[in-house]
Structure formats: C-alpha cells, structure tokens
Coordinates of N, CA and C in Angstrom, one line a residue:
M1429 N 17.3 -3.0 0.7 CA 17.0 -2.4 -0.2 C 17.1 -3.0 -1.5
K1430 N 17.8 -4.0 -1.6 CA 18.1 -4.9 -2.8 C 17.0 -5.6 -2.7
F1431 N 16.5 -5.9 -1.9 CA 15.0 -6.7 -1.9 C 13.7 -6.1 -2.4
L1432 N 13.8 -4.6 -2.2 CA 12.6 -3.9 -2.6 C 12.9 -3.7 -4.0
T1433 N 14.3 -3.4 -4.4 CA 14.6 -3.4 -5.9 C 14.2 -4.8 -6.5
L1434 N 14.5 -5.9 -6.2 CA 14.2 -7.1 -6.8 C 12.5 -7.3 -7.1
I1435 N 11.7 -6.8 -5.7 CA 10.7 -6.8 -5.9 C 9.6 -5.7 -7.2
F1436 N 10.3 -4.7 -7.5 CA 9.7 -3.6 -8.2 C 10.4 -4.0 -9.8
V1437 N 11.3 -4.9 -9.8 CA 12.0 -5.6 -11.2 C 11.0 -6.8 -11.7
A1438 N 10.5 -7.5 -10.6 CA 9.7 -8.3 -10.9 C 8.1 -8.0 -11.1
I1439 N 7.7 -6.9 -10.6 CA 6.5 -6.3 -10.8 C 6.3 -5.4 -12.2
I1440 N 7.5 -4.9 -12.6 CA 7.6 -4.5 -14.0 C 7.7 -5.6 -15.0
A1441 N 8.4 -6.9 -15.0 CA 8.5 -7.6 -15.7 C 7.0 -8.4 -15.8
L1442 N 6.3 -8.4 -14.7 CA 5.1 -9.3 -14.8 C 4.0 -8.2 -15.6
L1443 N 4.2 -6.6 -15.7 CA 3.6 -6.0 -16.4 C 3.9 -5.8 -17.5
Q1444 N 5.0 -6.3 -18.0 CA 5.4 -6.1 -19.6 C 5.0 -7.3 -20.4
Y1445 N 4.9 -8.5 -19.4 CA 4.9 -9.5 -20.0 C 3.6 -9.6 -21.0
P1446 N 2.3 -9.1 -20.4 CA 1.3 -9.1 -21.4 C 1.4 -8.3 -22.7
L1447 N 2.2 -7.1 -22.6 CA 2.6 -6.1 -23.7 C 3.4 -7.0 -24.9
W1448 N 4.2 -8.0 -24.4 CA 4.9 -8.6 -25.5 C 4.8 -9.9 -26.0
L1449 N 4.3 -10.6 -25.0 CA 4.0 -12.1 -25.2 C 2.4 -12.4 -25.0
G1450 N 1.7 -11.8 -24.4 CA 0.3 -12.1 -24.1 C -1.0 -12.1 -25.3
K1451 N -2.2 -12.0 -25.1 CA -2.8 -12.2 -26.0 C -3.3 -11.0 -26.8
G1452 N -2.9 -9.7 -26.5 CA -2.9 -8.8 -27.5 C -1.5 -8.2 -27.7
S1453 N -0.3 -9.2 -27.6 CA 0.8 -8.4 -27.5 C 1.5 -7.9 -28.9
W1454 N 2.3 -7.0 -28.8 CA 2.6 -6.2 -30.2 C 2.8 -7.2 -31.4
V1455 N 3.7 -8.6 -30.9 CA 4.0 -9.4 -32.0 C 2.5 -9.9 -33.1
K1456 N 1.4 -10.1 -32.1 CA 0.1 -10.3 -32.6 C -0.3 -9.3 -33.1
V1457 N -0.3 -8.3 -32.8 CA -0.9 -7.0 -33.4 C -0.4 -6.9 -34.8
W1458 N 1.0 -6.8 -35.0 CA 1.7 -6.3 -36.1 C 1.1 -7.8 -37.2
A1459 N 1.4 -8.8 -36.7 CA 0.6 -9.9 -37.7 C -0.6 -9.5 -38.2
I1460 N -1.6 -9.5 -37.3 CA -2.9 -9.1 -37.8 C -3.1 -8.1 -38.9
N1461 N -2.0 -7.0 -38.6 CA -2.1 -5.8 -39.5 C -1.6 -6.2 -40.7
Q1462 N -0.6 -6.9 -40.8 CA 0.0 -7.3 -42.0 C -1.2 -8.6 -43.1
Q1463 N -1.7 -9.1 -42.0 CA -3.0 -10.0 -42.6 C -4.1 -9.0 -43.3
I1464 N -4.1 -7.8 -42.5 CA -5.2 -6.7 -43.0 C -5.0 -5.9 -44.5
V1465 N -3.6 -5.8 -44.4 CA -3.1 -5.3 -45.5 C -3.2 -6.2 -46.7
A1466 N -2.4 -7.0 -46.5 CA -2.7 -8.1 -47.6 C -4.4 -8.6 -48.1
Q1467 N -5.3 -8.6 -47.0 CA -6.5 -8.8 -47.8 C -7.4 -7.4 -48.3
K1468 N -6.8 -6.4 -47.9 CA -7.2 -5.2 -48.7 C -6.7 -5.2 -50.1
A1469 N -5.3 -5.5 -50.2 CA -5.0 -5.7 -51.6 C -5.8 -6.7 -52.4
D1470 N -6.0 -7.8 -51.8 CA -6.7 -8.7 -52.6 C -8.2 -8.1 -52.6
N1471 N -8.8 -7.5 -51.9 CA -10.2 -7.2 -52.0 C -10.1 -6.0 -53.2
V1472 N -9.0 -5.1 -53.4 CA -9.0 -4.1 -54.3 C -8.7 -5.0 -55.7
R1473 N -7.9 -6.0 -55.7 CA -8.0 -6.8 -57.1 C -9.4 -7.4 -57.4
L1474 N -9.9 -8.1 -56.6 CA -11.2 -8.7 -56.7 C -12.0 -7.7 -57.0
K1475 N -12.1 -6.7 -56.5 CA -13.2 -5.4 -57.0 C -13.3 -5.0 -58.6
L1476 N -11.7 -4.9 -58.7 CA -11.6 -4.8 -60.1 C -12.3 -5.8 -61.1
R1477 N -11.9 -6.8 -60.7 CA -12.4 -8.0 -61.2 C -13.9 -7.9 -61.6
N1478 N -14.7 -7.8 -60.5 CA -15.9 -7.8 -60.2 C -16.6 -6.8 -61.0
D1479 N -15.9 -5.6 -61.1 CA -16.6 -4.2 -62.0 C -16.5 -4.6 -63.3
T1480 N -15.2 -5.5 -63.8 CA -14.9 -5.5 -65.5 C -16.2 -6.6 -65.4
L1481 N -16.3 -7.7 -64.7 CA -17.5 -8.7 -65.2 C -18.9 -8.3 -65.3
D1482 N -19.1 -7.0 -64.2 CA -20.5 -6.5 -64.3 C -20.6 -5.6 -65.4
A1483 N -19.5 -4.9 -65.8 CA -19.6 -4.1 -67.1 C -20.0 -5.0 -68.2
E1484 N -19.4 -6.3 -68.3 CA -19.7 -7.3 -69.4 C -21.1 -7.7 -69.4
V1485 N -21.2 -8.0 -68.3 CA -23.0 -8.4 -68.4 C -23.8 -7.5 -68.5
R1486 N -23.6 -6.3 -68.2 CA -24.4 -4.8 -68.7 C -24.3 -4.7 -70.5
D1487 N -23.2 -4.8 -70.7 CA -23.0 -4.8 -72.5 C -23.9 -6.1 -72.8
L1488 N -23.8 -7.2 -72.7 CA -24.5 -8.2 -72.9 C -26.1 -8.5 -72.8
K1489 N -26.5 -7.5 -71.8 CA -27.8 -7.5 -71.5 C -28.5 -6.3 -72.3
Q1490 N -27.6 -5.2 -72.8 CA -28.4 -4.2 -73.3 C -28.7 -4.3 -74.9
G1491 N -27.5 -4.9 -75.6 CA -27.8 -5.2 -76.9 C -27.1 -6.2 -77.4
Y1492 N -27.2 -6.1 -79.0 CA -26.4 -7.3 -79.6 C -25.4 -7.2 -80.0
A1493 N -24.4 -5.9 -80.0 CA -23.3 -5.7 -80.7 C -22.3 -6.5 -79.5
A1494 N -22.5 -6.5 -78.5 CA -21.5 -7.4 -77.6 C -21.5 -9.0 -77.8
I1495 N -23.0 -9.0 -77.7 CA -23.0 -10.8 -78.1 C -22.4 -11.2 -79.7
E1496 N -22.6 -10.3 -80.6 CA -22.2 -10.3 -82.1 C -20.6 -10.4 -82.0
E1497 N -20.0 -9.4 -81.0 CA -18.6 -9.3 -81.1 C -17.9 -10.7 -80.6
R1498 N -18.6 -11.2 -79.3 CA -18.0 -12.3 -78.6 C -18.3 -13.6 -79.4
A1499 N -19.3 -13.6 -80.5 CA -19.8 -14.8 -81.2 C -18.7 -14.7 -82.3
R1500 N -18.3 -13.8 -82.7 CA -17.3 -13.7 -83.9 C -15.7 -14.2 -83.3
S1501 N -15.5 -13.3 -82.3 CA -14.3 -13.6 -81.6 C -14.1 -15.0 -81.2
E1502 N -14.9 -15.3 -80.1 CA -14.5 -16.6 -79.5 C -15.1 -17.6 -80.4
L1503 N -16.4 -17.7 -81.1 CA -16.9 -18.6 -81.8 C -16.4 -19.1 -83.4
G1504 N -15.8 -17.8 -83.8 CA -15.6 -17.8 -85.2 C -16.8 -17.7 -85.9
M1505 N -17.9 -17.1 -85.4 CA -19.0 -17.2 -86.5 C -19.3 -15.9 -87.2
V1506 N -20.1 -16.1 -88.3 CA -20.1 -15.0 -89.3 C -21.4 -14.8 -89.9
K1507 N -21.5 -13.9 -90.4 CA -23.3 -13.4 -90.7 C -23.3 -14.3 -92.0
Q1508 N -24.7 -14.4 -92.2 CA -25.5 -15.2 -93.2 C -25.2 -13.9 -94.3
D1509 N -24.7 -14.5 -95.5 CA -24.1 -14.0 -96.9 C -22.9 -13.2 -96.4
E1510 N -22.1 -13.6 -95.6 CA -20.9 -12.8 -95.3 C -19.6 -13.8 -95.8
V1511 N -18.9 -13.1 -96.4 CA -17.4 -13.8 -96.8 C -16.5 -13.7 -95.9
F1512 N -15.6 -14.8 -95.1 CA -15.0 -14.6 -94.1 C -13.4 -14.9 -95.0
Y1513 N -12.4 -13.8 -94.7 CA -11.2 -14.0 -95.3 C -10.1 -14.1 -93.9
Q1514 N -9.3 -14.8 -93.9 CA -8.3 -15.0 -93.3 C -7.1 -14.8 -93.9
V1515 N -6.4 -13.8 -93.1 CA -4.9 -13.0 -93.7 C -3.8 -14.1 -92.9
I1516 N -2.8 -14.6 -93.5 CA -2.0 -15.4 -92.9 C -0.5 -14.6 -93.1
D1517 N 0.3 -13.9 -92.2 CA 1.3 -13.2 -92.3 C 2.6 -14.2 -92.7
Q1518 N 3.3 -14.1 -94.0 CA 4.2 -14.9 -94.5 C 5.1 -14.8 -93.4
I1519 N 5.7 -16.0 -93.0 CA 6.7 -16.1 -92.3 C 8.4 -16.4 -92.8
P1520 N 9.3 -15.7 -92.9 CA 10.4 -16.0 -93.3 C 10.9 -17.3 -93.2
S1521 N 11.3 -17.8 -94.5 CA 11.9 -19.5 -94.2 C 13.1 -19.4 -93.4
K1522 N 13.3 -20.2 -92.7 CA 14.4 -20.5 -92.0 C 15.3 -21.8 -92.5
P1523 N 16.7 -21.5 -92.0 CA 17.3 -23.1 -92.4 C 17.1 -24.0 -92.1
N1524 N 16.6 -25.3 -92.9 CA 16.3 -26.7 -92.3 C 17.2 -26.8 -91.0
P1525 N 16.6 -27.3 -89.8 CA 17.2 -27.6 -88.6 C 17.6 -29.1 -89.2
Q1526 N 18.7 -29.9 -88.3 CA 19.3 -31.0 -88.2 C 18.1 -32.2 -88.2
P1527 N 18.3 -33.2 -89.2 CA 17.2 -34.0 -89.1 C 17.2 -34.9 -87.8
V1528 N 16.0 -35.2 -87.2 CA 15.8 -35.8 -86.2 C 15.7 -37.7 -86.5
A1529 N 16.4 -38.2 -85.7 CA 16.1 -39.9 -85.9 C 15.0 -40.0 -85.4
P1530 N 14.4 -41.3 -86.1 CA 12.8 -41.7 -85.4 C 13.1 -42.5 -84.6
P1531 N 12.2 -42.7 -83.6 CA 12.5 -43.4 -82.6 C 12.7 -45.1 -82.9
P1532 N 13.4 -46.0 -81.9 CA 13.4 -47.1 -82.4 C 12.4 -48.0 -82.4
A1533 N 12.4 -48.9 -83.4 CA 11.1 -49.5 -83.6 C 11.2 -50.7 -82.3
T1534 N 9.7 -50.8 -82.2 CA 9.9 -52.0 -81.1 C 9.3 -53.2 -81.5
N1535 N 9.5 -54.2 -81.1 CA 9.0 -55.8 -81.8 C 7.8 -55.9 -80.7
V1536 N 6.8 -56.1 -81.3 CA 5.8 -56.9 -80.7 C 5.2 -58.3 -81.3
H1537 N 5.2 -59.0 -79.9 CA 5.1 -60.3 -80.3 C 3.7 -60.9 -80.0

C-alpha cells in the first residue's frame, strides 16, 4: 500500500510541476500581468502627451493666434510699432553676506 501511495504522490508532483515551474507557470503569468499593467499606465501617459501635441498642431495650422502667442512667449518678439515694457518686481534688500576671499593667484612661468 505504501508503494501505491508513493506512486500517487509522484504523479501528483509531476502534474503540479508545470503549474508552478513550467512554461506557463503562475509565477510567469503574474510577472507578465505586472508588465501589462505597467505598459497600460505608460500608454495612458503617452496618449495624453500625443493628444496635447495634436491639439497644439491643430492650433498652429488653423490660425495665426497660436503662432503669434508662441513668437511672443518663446522668442520675445513684438509687433511693428509696438512698445514692449518689462516690469521687474522690486526684491527686498537682504543683508550683505560675508565677503568671499578671492581664489589664490597662480604663478605662470
């Protein structure tokens, strides 16, 4: 009877091997599912970026307002006969920091 029990235990162990350690094991399925979740999150982020770029391209193709806005903000351009005023906020004065010693002079021969 012990021999028959050992045979059944061996058969069950052989049947369990592919489930836990084989090609389609639970561990590999779990790892692949984690990769799928990460890829889906990445896809959502990239889709949002692509939608933003698509909207920007449509704005640039449809009219000059977007082009003018970019020229003003990114290139600092102004229209002809337009006066540009730059307003600088007054920064409160701070106490003078400790003076920093100049670097030592090097002798060059």
